[in-house]
Structures are given as structure tokens and as C-alpha cells.
PDB file of C-alpha atoms and ligand atoms in Angstrom:
ATOM      1  CA  MET A  13      75.520  51.256  98.432  1.00 81.00           C
ATOM      2  CA  ARG A  14      71.973  52.530  99.049  1.00 83.00           C
ATOM      3  CA  GLU A  15      73.229  54.230 102.146  1.00 89.00           C
ATOM      4  CA  GLN A  16      76.082  55.828 100.264  1.00 92.00           C
ATOM      5  CA  ILE A  17      73.655  57.153  97.651  1.00 93.00           C
ATOM      6  CA  ALA A  18      71.653  58.784 100.417  1.00 93.00           C
ATOM      7  CA  GLN A  19      74.821  60.219 101.909  1.00 94.00           C
ATOM      8  CA  LEU A  20      75.947  61.544  98.541  1.00 95.00           C
ATOM      9  CA  GLU A  21      72.542  63.111  97.976  1.00 95.00           C
ATOM     10  CA  GLU A  22      72.674  64.744 101.376  1.00 96.00           C
ATOM     11  CA  LEU A  23      76.150  66.109 100.724  1.00 97.00           C
ATOM     12  CA  ALA A  24      75.051  67.417  97.326  1.00 96.00           C
ATOM     13  CA  ALA A  25      72.024  69.075  98.941  1.00 97.00           C
ATOM     14  CA  ILE A  26      74.232  70.753 101.546  1.00 97.00           C
ATOM     15  CA  ASP A  27      76.612  71.904  98.834  1.00 97.00           C
ATOM     16  CA  GLU A  28      73.704  73.304  96.872  1.00 96.00           C
ATOM     17  CA  GLN A  29      72.544  75.303  99.900  1.00 97.00           C
ATOM     18  CA  LEU A  30      76.094  76.426 100.618  1.00 97.00           C
ATOM     19  CA  ARG A  31      76.428  77.657  97.061  1.00 96.00           C
ATOM     20  CA  ARG A  32      73.223  79.658  97.360  1.00 96.00           C
ATOM     21  CA  VAL A  33      74.258  81.164 100.681  1.00 97.00           C
ATOM     22  CA  GLU A  34      77.694  82.044  99.304  1.00 96.00           C
ATOM     23  CA  GLU A  35      76.151  83.685  96.250  1.00 96.00           C
ATOM     24  CA  GLN A  36      73.847  85.771  98.433  1.00 95.00           C
ATOM     25  CA  LEU A  37      76.763  86.739 100.644  1.00 95.00           C
ATOM     26  CA  LYS A  38      78.732  87.773  97.600  1.00 96.00           C
ATOM     27  CA  THR A  39      75.862  89.877  96.234  1.00 94.00           C
ATOM     28  CA  ARG A  40      75.303  91.614  99.575  1.00 92.00           C
ATOM     29  CA  ARG A  41      78.981  92.260 100.122  1.00 92.00           C
ATOM     30  CA  GLU A  42      79.445  93.539  96.601  1.00 94.00           C
ATOM     31  CA  GLY A  43      76.438  95.840  96.974  1.00 91.00           C
ATOM     32  CA  LEU A  44      77.861  97.326 100.143  1.00 91.00           C
ATOM     33  CA  GLN A  45      81.341  97.436  98.700  1.00 92.00           C
ATOM     34  CA  GLY A  46      80.036  99.129  95.559  1.00 94.00           C
ATOM     35  CA  LEU A  47      78.368 101.898  97.552  1.00 93.00           C
ATOM     36  CA  ARG A  48      81.437 102.372  99.713  1.00 94.00           C
ATOM     37  CA  SER A  49      83.808 102.543  96.800  1.00 96.00           C
ATOM     38  CA  SER A  50      81.622 104.970  94.861  1.00 95.00           C
ATOM     39  CA  LEU A  51      81.539 107.183  97.941  1.00 96.00           C
ATOM     40  CA  GLN A  52      85.319 106.960  98.132  1.00 96.00           C
ATOM     41  CA  ASP A  53      85.638 107.863  94.452  1.00 96.00           C
ATOM     42  CA  LEU A  54      83.381 110.877  94.888  1.00 97.00           C
ATOM     43  CA  GLU A  55      85.280 112.045  97.945  1.00 96.00           C
ATOM     44  CA  SER A  56      88.663 111.694  96.307  1.00 96.00           C
ATOM     45  CA  ARG A  57      87.427 113.498  93.190  1.00 95.00           C
ATOM     46  CA  MET A  58      86.092 116.327  95.350  1.00 97.00           C
ATOM     47  CA  GLY A  59      89.399 116.462  97.195  1.00 97.00           C
ATOM     48  CA  THR A  60      91.334 116.824  93.963  1.00 96.00           C
ATOM     49  CA  ASP A  61      88.915 119.448  92.634  1.00 96.00           C
ATOM     50  CA  ARG A  62      89.040 121.431  95.858  1.00 97.00           C
ATOM     51  CA  GLU A  63      92.820 121.421  95.755  1.00 97.00           C
ATOM     52  CA  SER A  64      92.885 122.673  92.195  1.00 96.00           C
ATOM     53  CA  VAL A  65      90.281 125.361  92.967  1.00 96.00           C
ATOM     54  CA  ALA A  66      92.438 126.517  95.876  1.00 97.00           C
ATOM     55  CA  GLN A  67      95.460 126.583  93.587  1.00 97.00           C
ATOM     56  CA  MET A  68      93.556 128.611  90.995  1.00 97.00           C
ATOM     57  CA  GLU A  69      92.329 131.051  93.631  1.00 96.00           C
ATOM     58  CA  LYS A  70      95.893 131.579  94.737  1.00 97.00           C
ATOM     59  CA  THR A  71      96.983 132.232  91.165  1.00 97.00           C
ATOM     60  CA  GLN A  72      94.093 134.657  90.746  1.00 97.00           C
ATOM     61  CA  LYS A  73      95.225 136.544  93.829  1.00 97.00           C
ATOM     62  CA  ASP A  74      98.742 136.739  92.425  1.00 97.00           C
ATOM     63  CA  LEU A  75      97.384 138.002  89.125  1.00 97.00           C
ATOM     64  CA  HIS A  76      95.323 140.687  90.843  1.00 97.00           C
ATOM     65  CA  ALA A  77      98.450 141.824  92.689  1.00 97.00           C
ATOM     66  CA  GLU A  78     100.369 141.879  89.442  1.00 97.00           C
ATOM     67  CA  ILE A  79      97.645 143.935  87.766  1.00 97.00           C
ATOM     68  CA  ARG A  80      97.662 146.436  90.618  1.00 97.00           C
ATOM     69  CA  ASN A  81     101.400 146.696  90.251  1.00 97.00           C
ATOM     70  CA  LEU A  82     101.099 147.229  86.491  1.00 97.00           C
ATOM     71  CA  LEU A  83      98.458 149.899  86.991  1.00 97.00           C
ATOM     72  CA  ASN A  84     100.869 151.774  89.273  1.00 97.00           C
ATOM     73  CA  GLN A  85     103.523 151.498  86.595  1.00 96.00           C
ATOM     74  CA  ILE A  86     101.019 152.822  84.046  1.00 96.00           C
ATOM     75  CA  GLU A  87     100.339 155.765  86.341  1.00 96.00           C
ATOM     76  CA  ARG A  88     104.069 156.525  86.482  1.00 94.00           C
ATOM     77  CA  SER A  89     104.369 156.093  82.717  1.00 94.00           C
ATOM     78  CA  ARG A  90     101.571 158.574  82.199  1.00 94.00           C
ATOM     79  CA  GLU A  91     103.398 161.106  84.328  1.00 94.00           C
ATOM     80  CA  LYS A  92     106.552 160.435  82.347  1.00 91.00           C
ATOM     81  CA  TYR A  93     104.537 160.935  79.160  1.00 93.00           C
ATOM     82  CA  SER A  94     103.118 164.261  80.292  1.00 93.00           C
ATOM     83  CA  ARG A  95     106.558 165.442  81.333  1.00 93.00           C
ATOM     84  CA  SER A  96     108.243 164.387  78.108  1.00 91.00           C
ATOM     85  CA  ARG A  97     109.970 167.208  76.296  1.00 93.00           C
ATOM     86  CA  THR A  98     111.283 165.658  73.141  1.00 94.00           C
ATOM     87  CA  GLU A  99     109.599 163.574  70.506  1.00 94.00           C
ATOM     88  CA  ARG A 100     111.886 160.739  71.435  1.00 93.00           C
ATOM     89  CA  GLU A 101     110.844 160.911  75.057  1.00 92.00           C
ATOM     90  CA  THR A 102     107.188 161.025  74.069  1.00 93.00           C
ATOM     91  CA  ALA A 103     107.532 158.037  71.780  1.00 94.00           C
ATOM     92  CA  ALA A 104     109.394 156.064  74.429  1.00 93.00           C
ATOM     93  CA  ALA A 105     106.769 156.852  77.075  1.00 93.00           C
ATOM     94  CA  GLN A 106     103.996 155.910  74.659  1.00 94.00           C
ATOM     95  CA  ARG A 107     105.657 152.592  73.863  1.00 95.00           C
ATOM     96  CA  GLU A 108     106.068 151.876  77.537  1.00 95.00           C
ATOM     97  CA  LEU A 109     102.415 152.673  78.168  1.00 95.00           C
ATOM     98  CA  GLU A 110     101.289 150.393  75.349  1.00 96.00           C
ATOM     99  CA  GLU A 111     103.429 147.561  76.590  1.00 96.00           C
ATOM    100  CA  LEU A 112     102.110 147.955  80.103  1.00 97.00           C
ATOM    101  CA  ARG A 113      98.516 148.071  78.930  1.00 97.00           C
ATOM    102  CA  LYS A 114      99.074 144.920  76.910  1.00 97.00           C
ATOM    103  CA  LEU A 115     100.489 143.197  79.988  1.00 97.00           C
ATOM    104  CA  VAL A 116      97.390 144.227  81.956  1.00 97.00           C
ATOM    105  CA  ARG A 117      95.111 142.868  79.212  1.00 97.00           C
ATOM    106  CA  ASP A 118      97.036 139.571  79.172  1.00 97.00           C
ATOM    107  CA  ARG A 119      96.698 139.209  82.931  1.00 97.00           C
ATOM    108  CA  GLU A 120      93.000 139.991  82.732  1.00 97.00           C
ATOM    109  CA  ASP A 121      92.505 137.371  80.010  1.00 97.00           C
ATOM    110  CA  GLU A 122      94.346 134.869  82.155  1.00 97.00           C
ATOM    111  CA  LEU A 123      92.165 135.772  85.112  1.00 96.00           C
ATOM    112  CA  GLN A 124      89.002 135.277  83.067  1.00 97.00           C
ATOM    113  CA  LYS A 125      90.172 131.894  81.791  1.00 97.00           C
ATOM    114  CA  LEU A 126      91.063 130.792  85.302  1.00 96.00           C
ATOM    115  CA  GLU A 127      87.705 131.973  86.581  1.00 96.00           C
ATOM    116  CA  ASN A 128      85.918 129.850  83.963  1.00 96.00           C
ATOM    117  CA  VAL A 129      87.897 126.741  84.881  1.00 96.00           C
ATOM    118  CA  ALA A 130      87.451 127.373  88.605  1.00 96.00           C
ATOM    119  CA  GLN A 131      83.735 127.878  88.115  1.00 96.00           C
ATOM    120  CA  SER A 132      83.294 124.566  86.323  1.00 95.00           C
ATOM    121  CA  ALA A 133      85.388 122.837  89.002  1.00 95.00           C
ATOM    122  CA  ARG A 134      83.103 124.344  91.665  1.00 96.00           C
ATOM    123  CA  THR A 135      80.071 123.106  89.759  1.00 96.00           C
ATOM    124  CA  SER A 136      81.469 119.598  89.575  1.00 95.00           C
ATOM    125  CA  ILE A 137      82.310 119.694  93.299  1.00 96.00           C
ATOM    126  CA  GLY A 138      78.715 120.670  93.992  1.00 97.00           C
ATOM    127  CA  GLU A 139      77.406 117.829  91.845  1.00 96.00           C
ATOM    128  CA  ALA A 140      79.742 115.284  93.415  1.00 96.00           C
ATOM    129  CA  ASP A 141      78.775 116.531  96.854  1.00 96.00           C
ATOM    130  CA  ALA A 142      75.079 116.035  96.125  1.00 96.00           C
ATOM    131  CA  LYS A 143      75.787 112.547  94.803  1.00 96.00           C
ATOM    132  CA  ALA A 144      77.917 111.707  97.850  1.00 96.00           C
ATOM    133  CA  THR A 145      75.097 112.819 100.132  1.00 95.00           C
ATOM    134  CA  GLY A 146      72.766 110.460  98.294  1.00 93.00           C
ATOM    135  CA  VAL A 147      75.187 107.544  98.507  1.00 93.00           C
ATOM    136  CA  ARG A 148      75.794 108.222 102.193  1.00 93.00           C
ATOM    137  CA  ALA A 149      72.069 108.220 102.864  1.00 91.00           C
ATOM    138  CA  GLU A 150      71.711 104.981 100.917  1.00 89.00           C
ATOM    139  CA  LEU A 151      74.568 103.427 102.881  1.00 89.00           C
ATOM    140  CA  GLU A 152      73.107 104.535 106.191  1.00 87.00           C
ATOM    141  CA  GLY A 153      69.688 103.302 105.194  1.00 85.00           C
ATOM    142  CA  THR A 154      70.764  99.930 103.893  1.00 84.00           C
ATOM    143  CA  SER A 155      74.024  99.071 105.582  1.00 82.00           C
ATOM    144  CA  GLU A 156      72.476  98.145 108.909  1.00 83.00           C
ATOM    145  CA  GLY A 157      69.996  95.844 107.216  1.00 85.00           C
ATOM    146  CA  THR A 158      72.613  94.517 104.835  1.00 86.00           C
ATOM    147  CA  LEU A 159      75.106  93.904 107.619  1.00 87.00           C
ATOM    148  CA  GLY A 160      72.398  92.081 109.562  1.00 89.00           C
ATOM    149  CA  THR A 161      71.617  89.937 106.545  1.00 90.00           C
ATOM    150  CA  ILE A 162      75.305  89.250 106.029  1.00 92.00           C
ATOM    151  CA  GLY A 163      75.570  88.182 109.666  1.00 93.00           C
ATOM    152  CA  ASP A 164      72.618  85.805 109.285  1.00 95.00           C
ATOM    153  CA  LEU A 165      74.026  84.386 106.083  1.00 96.00           C
ATOM    154  CA  GLU A 166      77.416  83.876 107.701  1.00 96.00           C
ATOM    155  CA  LYS A 167      75.787  81.988 110.544  1.00 97.00           C
ATOM    156  CA  GLU A 168      73.858  79.873 108.064  1.00 97.00           C
ATOM    157  CA  LYS A 169      77.060  79.235 106.154  1.00 97.00           C
ATOM    158  CA  ALA A 170      78.906  78.136 109.298  1.00 98.00           C
ATOM    159  CA  GLU A 171      76.067  75.759 110.182  1.00 98.00           C
ATOM    160  CA  LEU A 172      76.068  74.307 106.686  1.00 98.00           C
ATOM    161  CA  GLU A 173      79.819  73.918 106.798  1.00 97.00           C
ATOM    162  CA  SER A 174      79.678  71.935 109.997  1.00 97.00           C
ATOM    163  CA  ARG A 175      76.891  69.778 108.575  1.00 97.00           C
ATOM    164  CA  ARG A 176      78.990  69.339 105.490  1.00 97.00           C
ATOM    165  CA  SER A 177      81.963  68.223 107.502  1.00 97.00           C
ATOM    166  CA  VAL A 178      79.861  65.500 109.169  1.00 96.00           C
ATOM    167  CA  ALA A 179      78.287  64.453 105.870  1.00 96.00           C
ATOM    168  CA  SER A 180      81.617  64.274 104.068  1.00 95.00           C
ATOM    169  CA  LYS A 181      83.185  62.137 106.790  1.00 95.00           C
ATOM    170  CA  ALA A 182      80.339  59.668 106.508  1.00 94.00           C
ATOM    171  CA  LEU A 183      81.381  58.835 102.953  1.00 94.00           C
ATOM    172  CA  PRO A 184      84.198  56.448 102.092  1.00 94.00           C
ATOM    173  CA  PRO A 185      87.253  58.656 101.467  1.00 95.00           C
ATOM    174  CA  VAL A 186      87.732  57.392  97.904  1.00 94.00           C
ATOM    175  CA  LEU A 187      84.153  58.277  97.010  1.00 94.00           C
ATOM    176  CA  TYR A 188      84.455  61.659  98.691  1.00 96.00           C
ATOM    177  CA  ARG A 189      87.622  62.492  96.787  1.00 96.00           C
ATOM    178  CA  ARG A 190      85.900  61.517  93.569  1.00 95.00           C
ATOM    179  CA  TYR A 191      82.957  63.707  94.454  1.00 96.00           C
ATOM    180  CA  GLU A 192      85.254  66.632  95.175  1.00 96.00           C
ATOM    181  CA  SER A 193      87.185  66.162  91.975  1.00 96.00           C
ATOM    182  CA  VAL A 194      83.976  66.242  89.902  1.00 96.00           C
ATOM    183  CA  ARG A 195      82.788  69.261  91.876  1.00 95.00           C
ATOM    184  CA  THR A 196      85.709  71.347  90.679  1.00 94.00           C
ATOM    185  CA  ARG A 197      84.058  71.267  87.257  1.00 93.00           C
ATOM    186  CA  ARG A 198      80.385  70.616  88.058  1.00 93.00           C
ATOM    187  CA  PRO A 199      78.692  72.432  90.926  1.00 92.00           C
ATOM    188  CA  ARG A 200      76.361  69.458  91.322  1.00 95.00           C
ATOM    189  CA  ALA A 201      78.661  66.489  91.167  1.00 96.00           C
ATOM    190  CA  ILE A 202      76.090  63.708  91.235  1.00 96.00           C
ATOM    191  CA  ALA A 203      73.347  62.642  88.848  1.00 96.00           C
ATOM    192  CA  SER A 204      70.706  60.005  89.109  1.00 94.00           C
ATOM    193  CA  THR A 205      69.289  57.892  86.340  1.00 94.00           C
ATOM    194  CA  HIS A 206      66.164  55.785  86.165  1.00 92.00           C
ATOM    195  CA  ASP A 207      65.979  55.112  82.440  1.00 93.00           C
ATOM    196  CA  GLY A 208      69.548  55.063  81.195  1.00 93.00           C
ATOM    197  CA  THR A 209      69.720  58.808  80.652  1.00 96.00           C
ATOM    198  CA  CYS A 210      72.015  60.822  82.891  1.00 96.00           C
ATOM    199  CA  ASN A 211      69.892  63.380  84.751  1.00 95.00           C
ATOM    200  CA  GLY A 212      72.842  65.732  84.899  1.00 95.00           C
ATOM    201  CA  CYS A 213      73.475  66.142  81.187  1.00 96.00           C
ATOM    202  CA  HIS A 214      70.480  64.301  79.687  1.00 96.00           C
ATOM    203  CA  ILE A 215      72.618  62.110  77.511  1.00 96.00           C
ATOM    204  CA  ALA A 216      72.215  58.340  77.320  1.00 96.00           C
ATOM    205  CA  ILE A 217      74.615  56.247  79.348  1.00 95.00           C
ATOM    206  CA  PRO A 218      76.144  53.280  77.436  1.00 95.00           C
ATOM    207  CA  PRO A 219      73.854  50.242  78.024  1.00 94.00           C
ATOM    208  CA  MET A 220      76.583  48.084  79.604  1.00 93.00           C
ATOM    209  CA  MET A 221      77.363  50.786  82.085  1.00 94.00           C
ATOM    210  CA  TYR A 222      73.692  51.406  82.781  1.00 94.00           C
ATOM    211  CA  GLN A 223      73.162  47.724  83.589  1.00 93.00           C
ATOM    212  CA  LYS A 224      76.019  47.871  86.047  1.00 92.00           C
ATOM    213  CA  ILE A 225      74.625  51.043  87.579  1.00 92.00           C
ATOM    214  CA  GLN A 226      71.180  49.484  87.845  1.00 91.00           C
ATOM    215  CA  ARG A 227      72.596  46.608  89.858  1.00 90.00           C
ATOM    216  CA  GLN A 228      73.880  49.264  92.293  1.00 84.00           C
ATOM    217  CA  GLU A 229      77.152  47.469  92.783  1.00 81.00           C
ATOM    218  CA  GLU A 230      79.475  50.404  92.404  1.00 81.00           C
ATOM    219  CA  PHE A 231      79.503  54.062  91.490  1.00 88.00           C
ATOM    220  CA  ASP A 232      80.369  55.073  88.001  1.00 92.00           C
ATOM    221  CA  GLN A 233      80.810  58.390  86.278  1.00 95.00           C
ATOM    222  CA  CYS A 234      78.784  59.593  83.327  1.00 96.00           C
ATOM    223  CA  PRO A 235      81.116  59.363  80.311  1.00 95.00           C
ATOM    224  CA  ASN A 236      79.754  62.662  79.059  1.00 96.00           C
ATOM    225  CA  CYS A 237      79.570  65.003  82.070  1.00 96.00           C
ATOM    226  CA  ARG A 238      81.739  62.951  84.498  1.00 95.00           C
ATOM    227  CA  ARG A 239      79.150  63.274  87.279  1.00 97.00           C
ATOM    228  CA  ILE A 240      78.922  60.405  89.712  1.00 96.00           C
ATOM    229  CA  VAL A 241      75.862  58.603  88.415  1.00 95.00           C
ATOM    230  CA  TYR A 242      73.617  56.202  90.322  1.00 94.00           C
ATOM    231  CA  TYR A 243      70.336  54.441  89.805  1.00 93.00           C
ATOM    232  CA  THR A 244      67.096  55.501  91.438  1.00 89.00           C
ATOM    233  CA  PRO A 245      63.782  54.017  90.412  1.00 85.00           C
ATOM    234  CA  ALA A 246      61.538  56.632  88.831  1.00 75.00           C
ATOM    235  CA  PRO A 247      58.843  57.970  91.202  1.00 69.00           C
ATOM    236  CA  SER A 248      56.144  56.763  88.808  1.00 61.00           C
ATOM    237  CA  ALA A 249      57.827  53.395  88.337  1.00 48.00           C
ATOM    238  CA  SER A 250      56.054  51.872  91.309  1.00 49.00           C
ATOM    239  CA  PRO A 251      52.310  51.474  90.806  1.00 50.00           C
ATOM    240  CA  PRO A 252      50.253  53.740  93.072  1.00 48.00           C
ATOM    241  CA  ASP A 253      48.441  50.860  94.749  1.00 48.00           C
ATOM    242  CA  ALA A 254      51.754  49.194  95.656  1.00 43.00           C
ATOM    243  CA  SER A 255      52.681  52.074  97.899  1.00 42.00           C
ATOM    244  CA  ALA A 256      49.168  52.148  99.343  1.00 41.00           C
ATOM    245  CA  SER A 257      49.353  48.487 100.356  1.00 40.00           C
ATOM    246  CA  ALA A 258      52.903  48.822 101.708  1.00 36.00           C
TER     247      ALA A 258
HETATM  248 ZN1   ZN B  23      76.009  63.116  82.423  1.00 61.42          ZN
END
């Protein structure tokens, strides 16, 4: 029983270390992943913006061509107007001219609107580009170090896992299964007691159970937190001179 307590404590200590290593790994990986994905976001946003700027530039070109075409038509209309003989012809030429001029104004308005949108898209591309440069520099600066740390942590994790495998096989299978079942709910699955209070949840263990635990005959579980609970004498329980004479 004493030996099993020591084995359980060792296993719990390994699990504790494993948990810490896994947390650090997670933080490092998430940090790297976060930088990478924000770079990806920026690049895809820039891609979309560049496409729409290109589209707008094409439309602007088309509009310019249309305006040139309309101006030619206006020129012809003016000639028609100057050649008109009758009032009817004059009125018709005037109407045509007005319509054409209105079409030119509409195209010019459209051009101006497009230019405003394109300009703000270019600004946002510039901003995203500056941000991406910063993220890239951060990635280059940290990724080597972070990857190195991740490598070290992975090595540490593998070592702990092999130690864990040895430690878990040392325990009786029934006890190990119990330990694992508690561990699904409690990261630290064991708790000691030296005064009848469970060290895991700090709640008193029923006296009958505590007596049994104190005799160290078998493992029990705390009725409150379900941790595997075992008795260890308090460090201060033995008088200082007793250890000196031992
Ligand atoms: Zn408890």
C-alpha cells in the first residue's frame, strides 16, 4: 500500500508536468497559428481589394471611352444644329445636344463615384500591406525561436509520456483505471489527508472512512470530489528531535 501511494504520487506528478508542457505547447502553437492566420486574412483581403480595384479601373476605362464617343456625337450634333434650317430642326438638334450632354454628365458622375471607391480601396490595401509587413516581421523574428521551443517541449512531452507509461504499468490495473476515471473530471486525481480533511477539496471525510484510510488498508475515494484519497502523516506530526535521532 505504501508503495502504491508512492507510485500514485509519482504518476500524478508526471501528469502534472505533462499538463504544464501541453499547455505551453498549446500557447506557443496558438501564438504561431494566430500570426499565420492573421497574415492569411490580410493577404486574402488585399487580394479581394486588388481585384475590385482592377475591376473598377476597367470600368473607368470603359466610361472614358464612352465619354469620348459621346463628345464626338455632341460635335456632330452641334454641326447639325448650325446647319438646321427650320425651327423644328433646330429644336430637334437642341434636344439631342441636351440629351447627349446629360449622358456625359451622368458618366462623369459615375466616374467620380468609382474613383472615390477605388481610392478608399487603395488606402485599405496600403494599410493592410503595412500590417502584413509587420506580422511577417514578427513571424520571422519569433517563429524560429517559437519553433525551437515547440521542439524542446515536444521532446519533454515524449520523455514524460514514456515515464508515464512505466509509472502507470507499475500500478495495479484496477487502481490505474480508477485513477484514470477520476482524472477525466479532476486534473489531479489523488488527494492526501493527514487530519480527516481531503486535501483536494478541503472537505471533511466521514470519520469511519477516515479511520479506514488511516489504517492504509485500501484506497478510497473522497465522497465529495471523488479523488483517490490516502493517508500521509503531516510533516509537522513527527517531533523534530525524532527525525534527528533517526
Ligand atoms: Zn475531496
